[in-house]
Coordinates of C-alpha atoms in Angstrom, one line a residue:
M1 CA 0.0 0.0 0.0
E2 CA 1.4 3.4 -1.0
A3 CA 1.4 6.3 1.4
T4 CA -1.2 9.0 0.7
K5 CA -0.4 12.6 1.4
V6 CA -3.1 14.5 3.2
S7 CA -3.1 17.8 5.0
K8 CA -3.2 18.0 8.8
Q9 CA -6.7 19.4 8.6
T10 CA -8.0 16.5 6.4
L11 CA -6.4 14.0 8.8
S12 CA -8.0 15.7 11.7
Q13 CA -11.4 15.7 10.1
R14 CA -11.1 12.0 9.2
L15 CA -10.1 11.0 12.7
N16 CA -12.8 13.1 14.2
S17 CA -15.4 11.4 12.1
L18 CA -14.4 7.9 13.3
P19 CA -16.5 6.2 15.9
S20 CA -14.6 6.1 19.2
H21 CA -13.9 2.3 19.1
L22 CA -12.4 2.6 15.7
F23 CA -10.3 5.6 16.7
A24 CA -9.0 3.5 19.7
L25 CA -8.0 0.8 17.3
V26 CA -6.2 3.2 15.0
F27 CA -4.5 4.9 17.9
E28 CA -3.3 1.6 19.4
Q29 CA -1.8 0.6 16.1
V30 CA 0.0 4.0 15.7
I31 CA 1.4 3.6 19.3
E32 CA 2.6 0.1 18.6
R33 CA 4.3 1.1 15.3
L34 CA 5.8 4.2 16.9
S35 CA 7.2 2.1 19.9
A36 CA 8.7 -0.4 17.5
W37 CA 10.2 2.3 15.4
I38 CA 11.7 3.9 18.6
F39 CA 13.0 0.6 19.8
Y40 CA 14.8 -0.3 16.5
T41 CA 16.2 3.2 16.2
V42 CA 17.7 3.1 19.6
L43 CA 18.9 -0.5 19.0
N44 CA 20.6 0.5 15.8
D45 CA 22.2 3.5 17.5
L46 CA 23.6 1.3 20.2
C47 CA 24.9 -1.3 17.7
A48 CA 26.6 1.5 15.7
D49 CA 28.3 2.8 18.9
V50 CA 29.6 -0.8 19.7
A51 CA 30.9 -1.4 16.1

């Protein structure tokens, strides 16, 4: 799936139109992906420091 560029206002409007349970699911996925990205970024930095 290709990324789609949208304005901040459009994204805000779309998120505001979601039912709360769907917003919670989307938010949970965002947090999981962000956490994984942070973990791997820190891990890569640590490995680069060791090498």
